[in-house]
XYZ file of C-alpha atoms in Angstrom:
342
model
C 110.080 33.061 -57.786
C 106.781 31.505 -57.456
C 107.202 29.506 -53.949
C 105.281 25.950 -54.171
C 103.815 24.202 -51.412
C 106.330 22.466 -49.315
C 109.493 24.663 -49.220
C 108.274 26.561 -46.494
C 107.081 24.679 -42.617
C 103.006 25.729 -41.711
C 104.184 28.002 -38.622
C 106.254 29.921 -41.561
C 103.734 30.137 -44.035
C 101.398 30.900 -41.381
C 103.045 34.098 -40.029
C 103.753 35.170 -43.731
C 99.928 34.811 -44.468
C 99.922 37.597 -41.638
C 102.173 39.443 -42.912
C 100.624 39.547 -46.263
C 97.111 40.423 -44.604
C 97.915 43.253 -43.056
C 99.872 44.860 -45.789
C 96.808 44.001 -48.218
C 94.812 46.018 -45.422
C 96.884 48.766 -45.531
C 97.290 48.318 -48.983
C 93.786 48.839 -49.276
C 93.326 52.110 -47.542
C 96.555 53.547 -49.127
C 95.163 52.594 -52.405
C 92.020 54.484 -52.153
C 93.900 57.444 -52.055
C 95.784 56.724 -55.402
C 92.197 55.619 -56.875
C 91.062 59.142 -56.885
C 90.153 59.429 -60.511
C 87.092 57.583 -62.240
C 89.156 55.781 -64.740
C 92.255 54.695 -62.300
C 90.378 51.448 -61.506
C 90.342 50.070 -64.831
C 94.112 50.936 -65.368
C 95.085 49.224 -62.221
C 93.057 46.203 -63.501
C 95.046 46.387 -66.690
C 98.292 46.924 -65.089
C 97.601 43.563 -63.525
C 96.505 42.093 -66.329
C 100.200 43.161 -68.260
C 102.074 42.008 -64.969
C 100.238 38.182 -65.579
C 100.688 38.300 -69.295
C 104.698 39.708 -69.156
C 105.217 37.045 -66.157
C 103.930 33.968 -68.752
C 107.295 35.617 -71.373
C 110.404 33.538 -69.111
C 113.670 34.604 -70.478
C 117.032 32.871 -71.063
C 119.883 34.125 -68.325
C 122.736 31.182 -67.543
C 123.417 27.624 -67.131
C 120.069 26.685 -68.080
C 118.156 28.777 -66.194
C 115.251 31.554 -66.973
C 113.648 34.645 -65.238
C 110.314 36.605 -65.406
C 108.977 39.474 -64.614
C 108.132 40.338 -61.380
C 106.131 43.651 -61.389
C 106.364 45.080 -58.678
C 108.718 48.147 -59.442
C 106.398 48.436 -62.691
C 102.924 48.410 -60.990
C 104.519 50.575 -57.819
C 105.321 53.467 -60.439
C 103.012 53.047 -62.532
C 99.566 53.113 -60.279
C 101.295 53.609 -56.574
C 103.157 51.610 -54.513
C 99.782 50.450 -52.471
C 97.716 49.894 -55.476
C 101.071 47.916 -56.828
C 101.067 45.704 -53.876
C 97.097 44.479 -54.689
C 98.073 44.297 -58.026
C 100.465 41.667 -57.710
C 98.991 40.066 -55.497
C 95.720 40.161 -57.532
C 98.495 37.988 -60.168
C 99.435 35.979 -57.739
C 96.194 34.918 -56.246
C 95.072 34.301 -60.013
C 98.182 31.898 -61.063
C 97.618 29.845 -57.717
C 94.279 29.108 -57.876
C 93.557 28.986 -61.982
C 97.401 27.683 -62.847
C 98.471 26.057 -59.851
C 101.795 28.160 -60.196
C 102.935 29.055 -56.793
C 101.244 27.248 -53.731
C 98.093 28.073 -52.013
C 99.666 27.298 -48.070
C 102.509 29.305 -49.842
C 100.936 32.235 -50.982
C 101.509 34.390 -47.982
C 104.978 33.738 -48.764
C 104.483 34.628 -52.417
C 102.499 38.049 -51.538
C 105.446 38.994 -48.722
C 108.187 38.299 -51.350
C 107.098 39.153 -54.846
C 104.223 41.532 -54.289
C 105.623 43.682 -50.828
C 109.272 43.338 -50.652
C 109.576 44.901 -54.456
C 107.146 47.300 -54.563
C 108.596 48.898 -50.874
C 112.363 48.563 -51.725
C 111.617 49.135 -55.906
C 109.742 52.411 -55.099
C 112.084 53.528 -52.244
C 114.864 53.698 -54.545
C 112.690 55.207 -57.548
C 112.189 58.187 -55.438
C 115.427 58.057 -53.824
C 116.849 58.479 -57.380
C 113.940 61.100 -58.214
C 114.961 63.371 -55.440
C 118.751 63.603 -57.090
C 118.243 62.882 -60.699
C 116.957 66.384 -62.619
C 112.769 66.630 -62.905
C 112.542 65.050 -65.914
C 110.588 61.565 -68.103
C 114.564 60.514 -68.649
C 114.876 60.997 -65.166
C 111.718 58.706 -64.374
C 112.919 55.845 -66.970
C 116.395 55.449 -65.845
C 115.027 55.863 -62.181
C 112.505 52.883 -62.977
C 115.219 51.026 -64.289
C 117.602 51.429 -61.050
C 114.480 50.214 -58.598
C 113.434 47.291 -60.686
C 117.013 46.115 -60.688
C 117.237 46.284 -57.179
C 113.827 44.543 -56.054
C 114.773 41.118 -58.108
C 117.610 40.515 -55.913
C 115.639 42.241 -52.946
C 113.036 39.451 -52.954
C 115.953 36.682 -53.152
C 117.304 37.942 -49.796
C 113.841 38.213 -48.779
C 113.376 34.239 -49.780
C 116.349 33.039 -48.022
C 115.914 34.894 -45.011
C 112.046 33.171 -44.770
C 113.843 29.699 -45.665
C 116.577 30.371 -43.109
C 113.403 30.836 -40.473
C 111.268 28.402 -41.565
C 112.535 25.875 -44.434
C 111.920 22.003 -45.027
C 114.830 20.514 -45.971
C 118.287 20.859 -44.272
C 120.554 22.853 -47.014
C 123.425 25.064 -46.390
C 121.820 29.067 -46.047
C 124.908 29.987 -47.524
C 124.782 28.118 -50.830
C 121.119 28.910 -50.901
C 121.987 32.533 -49.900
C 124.721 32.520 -52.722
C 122.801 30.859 -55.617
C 119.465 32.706 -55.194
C 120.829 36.228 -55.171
C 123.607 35.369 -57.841
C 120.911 34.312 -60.578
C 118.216 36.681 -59.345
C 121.012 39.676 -60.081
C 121.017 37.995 -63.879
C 117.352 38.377 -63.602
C 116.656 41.549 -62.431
C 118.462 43.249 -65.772
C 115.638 41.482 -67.805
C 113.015 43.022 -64.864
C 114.706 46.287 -65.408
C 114.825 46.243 -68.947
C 111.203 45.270 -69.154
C 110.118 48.266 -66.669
C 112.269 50.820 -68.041
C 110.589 50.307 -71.788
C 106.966 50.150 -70.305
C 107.252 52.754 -67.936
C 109.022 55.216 -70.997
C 106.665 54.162 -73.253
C 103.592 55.003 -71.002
C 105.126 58.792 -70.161
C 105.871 59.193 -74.280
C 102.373 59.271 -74.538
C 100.475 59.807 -71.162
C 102.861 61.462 -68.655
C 99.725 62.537 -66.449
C 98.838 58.693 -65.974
C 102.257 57.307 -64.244
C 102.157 57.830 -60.288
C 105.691 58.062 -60.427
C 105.802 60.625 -62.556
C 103.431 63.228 -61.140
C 105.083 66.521 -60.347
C 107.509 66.163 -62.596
C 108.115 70.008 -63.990
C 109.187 72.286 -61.144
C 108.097 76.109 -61.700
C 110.360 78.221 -63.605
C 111.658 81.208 -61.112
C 112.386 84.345 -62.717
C 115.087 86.394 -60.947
C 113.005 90.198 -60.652
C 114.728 92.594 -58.613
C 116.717 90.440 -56.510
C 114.211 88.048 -55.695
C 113.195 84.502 -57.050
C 109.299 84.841 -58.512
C 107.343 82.090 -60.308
C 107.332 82.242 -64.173
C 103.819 81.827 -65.532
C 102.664 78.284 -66.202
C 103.168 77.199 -69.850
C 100.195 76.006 -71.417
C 99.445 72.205 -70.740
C 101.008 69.212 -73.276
C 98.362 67.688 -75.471
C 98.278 64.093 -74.379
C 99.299 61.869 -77.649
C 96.601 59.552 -76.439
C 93.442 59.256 -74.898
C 92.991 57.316 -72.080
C 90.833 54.691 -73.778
C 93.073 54.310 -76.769
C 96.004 53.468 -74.333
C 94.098 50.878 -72.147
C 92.750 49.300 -75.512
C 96.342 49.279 -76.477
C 97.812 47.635 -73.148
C 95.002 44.969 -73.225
C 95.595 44.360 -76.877
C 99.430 44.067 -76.017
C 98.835 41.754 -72.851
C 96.877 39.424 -75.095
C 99.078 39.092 -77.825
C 101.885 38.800 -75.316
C 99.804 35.873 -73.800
C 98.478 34.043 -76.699
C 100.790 33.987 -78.985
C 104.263 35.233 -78.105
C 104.370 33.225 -74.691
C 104.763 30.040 -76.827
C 108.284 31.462 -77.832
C 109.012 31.927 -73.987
C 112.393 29.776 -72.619
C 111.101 26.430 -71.204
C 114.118 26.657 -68.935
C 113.408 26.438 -64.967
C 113.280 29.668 -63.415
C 115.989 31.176 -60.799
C 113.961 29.051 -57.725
C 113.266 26.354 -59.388
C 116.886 26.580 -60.761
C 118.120 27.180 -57.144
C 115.629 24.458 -55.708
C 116.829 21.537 -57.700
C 120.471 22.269 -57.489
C 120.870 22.506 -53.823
C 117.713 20.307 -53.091
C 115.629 22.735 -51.304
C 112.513 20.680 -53.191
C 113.128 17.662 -51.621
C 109.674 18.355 -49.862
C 107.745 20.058 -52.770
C 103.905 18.717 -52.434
C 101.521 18.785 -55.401
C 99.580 21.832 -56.052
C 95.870 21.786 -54.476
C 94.882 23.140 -58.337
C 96.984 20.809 -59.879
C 93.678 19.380 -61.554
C 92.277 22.820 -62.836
C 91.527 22.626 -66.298
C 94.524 25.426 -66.479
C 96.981 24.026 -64.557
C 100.001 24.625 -65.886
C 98.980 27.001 -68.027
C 97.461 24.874 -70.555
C 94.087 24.324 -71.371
C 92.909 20.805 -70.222
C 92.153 18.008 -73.306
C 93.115 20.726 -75.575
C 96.360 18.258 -77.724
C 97.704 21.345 -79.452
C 100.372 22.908 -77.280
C 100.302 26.403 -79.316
C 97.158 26.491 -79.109
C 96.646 25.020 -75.493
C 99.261 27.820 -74.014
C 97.649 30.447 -76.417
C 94.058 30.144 -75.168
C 95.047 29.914 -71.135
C 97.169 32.760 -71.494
C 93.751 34.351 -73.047
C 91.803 33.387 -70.030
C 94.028 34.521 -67.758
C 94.854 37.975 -68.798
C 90.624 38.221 -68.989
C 90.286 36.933 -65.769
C 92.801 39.304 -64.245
C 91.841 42.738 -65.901
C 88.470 41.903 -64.851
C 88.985 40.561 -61.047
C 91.385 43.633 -60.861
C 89.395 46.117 -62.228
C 86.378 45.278 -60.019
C 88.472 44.710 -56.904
C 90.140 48.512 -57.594
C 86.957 50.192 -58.447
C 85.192 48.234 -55.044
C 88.051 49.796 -53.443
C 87.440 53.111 -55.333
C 84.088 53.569 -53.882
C 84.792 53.013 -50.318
C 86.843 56.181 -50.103
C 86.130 57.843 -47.060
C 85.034 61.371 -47.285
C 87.667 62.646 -45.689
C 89.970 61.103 -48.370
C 87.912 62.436 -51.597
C 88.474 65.924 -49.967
């Protein structure tokens, strides 16, 4: 759902860059708060990093047409719904200006739809579910499953309603209404699919680590003479993994999933570009201010091998990201106000 340059008029794109601003500011004070412990910078950073990698791993849905990832229902309950918000839109920033994939005029229309509009409606409806579903890690995985689900076809409405406002070409809103949320439904089971399995795999091992799963075991009462009395605590869970061994692990995973198993990904369009060409929304498309980066198109410029090529910008990019992310979430991390550490 990458928007390119061109889809969207300059007053559009302009207000959207607002938009996106001041959620990234309050993104940014909401995230310090959620960047309380030494070692959650890194984690966001490699959150962001999995996010690029998974997003490079396009999957078949119909009529020739393919879907990614878009993370913000896994970031949101895995690090916080603020810290998921500068995580995608750490991705985002990344794949415009190193892979000319989504447009730079265009990318407060990116950050609004992909990185805000799911994380807000993916985590409302996480902890919607949370307050009815039993206390539990099933709980949290079928939970994360509902809200990722949701915020694909969330982020279509969100599209059309920004291309009803301010769009280029003159298309019917209902066909673009009805053909962007009809394949982005498709879509979001693959998005749910893929944040379900990360998000149970994480709280397997380290159920202390997911946001969205803090608070999980309510105290046992005891019934003691007619009144309700907390039971004693039971003794704390040995995590299966340390903290290091599971961020090796992700990065390892993110790499892999990059380099080598992105090569395998469907070269179908995606759902916009699916959308775009069908009903000729990219009659005005204009070529990508990066479309000369040596990465463009995530392939590595002069290199003839396409394997290889793909392999080695996936490479870059998932290094470029966990490192830009990390540093951006631990410069966050130390501006924490006093009042905020206490």
């Amino acid at each position: 759902m990458h928007v390119p340059d061109g889809f969207i008029d300059a007053p559009t794109s302009a207000v959207t860059g607002v938009v996106a601003a001041g959620a990234l500011a309050v993104s940014l004070r909401g995230a310090r708060r959620e960047l309380g412990e030494e070692r959650a910078a890194p984690l966001a950073g490699l959150v962001a990093a999995f996010i690029f990698a998974v997003q490079m791993l396009n999957f078949p849905v119909a009529a020739g047409t393919s879907g990614h990832l878009l993370g913000g229902a896994l970031a949101a309950i895995l690090v916080g719904p603020y810290t998921a918000v500068l995580c995608v839109s750490v991705v985002l920033l990344m794949q415009g200006v190193l892979f000319a994939d989504g447009g730079l005029t265009a990318l407060g229309v990116n950050i609004t739809d992909m990185a805000i509009t799911t994380t807000v409606v993916s985590y409302a409806v996480f902890r919607g579910l949370l307050a009815l579903l039993p206390r539990t890690r099933r709980s949290v995985t079928a939970a994360s499953f509902v809200a990722a689900l949701v915020s694909v076809p969330a982020a279509a409405v969100v599209f059309t309603l920004i291309y009803a406002i301010g769009g280029t070409t003159n298309v019917s809103l209902g066909k673009v209404a009805t053909a962007m949320i009809g394949v982005h439904v498709l879509i979001g089971i693959g998005e749910a699919v893929i944040t379900a399995l990360t998000v149970g795999a994480v709280v397997a091992v380290r159920p202390d680590l997911v946001y969205g799963a803090r608070g999980l075991r309510q105290r046992l009462q005891l019934r003691v003479n007619g009144e309700l009395v907390d039971a004693p605590a039971p003794a704390p869970v040995a995590a299966r993994a340390s903290r290091r061994t599971l961020w090796i692990t992700g990065l390892v995973t993110s790499l892999v999933l990059a380099g080598f198993v992105s090569f395998y990904a469907s070269a179908n369009p995606d759902g916009l570009e699916k959308v775009a060409h069908d009903q000729g929304i990219d009659q005005k498309a204009e070529r990508h201010a990066s479309a000369d980066s040596p990465l463009a198109d995530y392939g590595v410029k002069d290199v003839s091998d396409a394997r290889l090529s793909g392999g080695l910008a996936g490479v870059i990019g998932v290094g470029v990201t966990v490192v830009a992310g990390s540093a951006a979430f631990w410069a966050v991390r130390r501006r924490r106000s006093v009042p905020a550490e206490a």
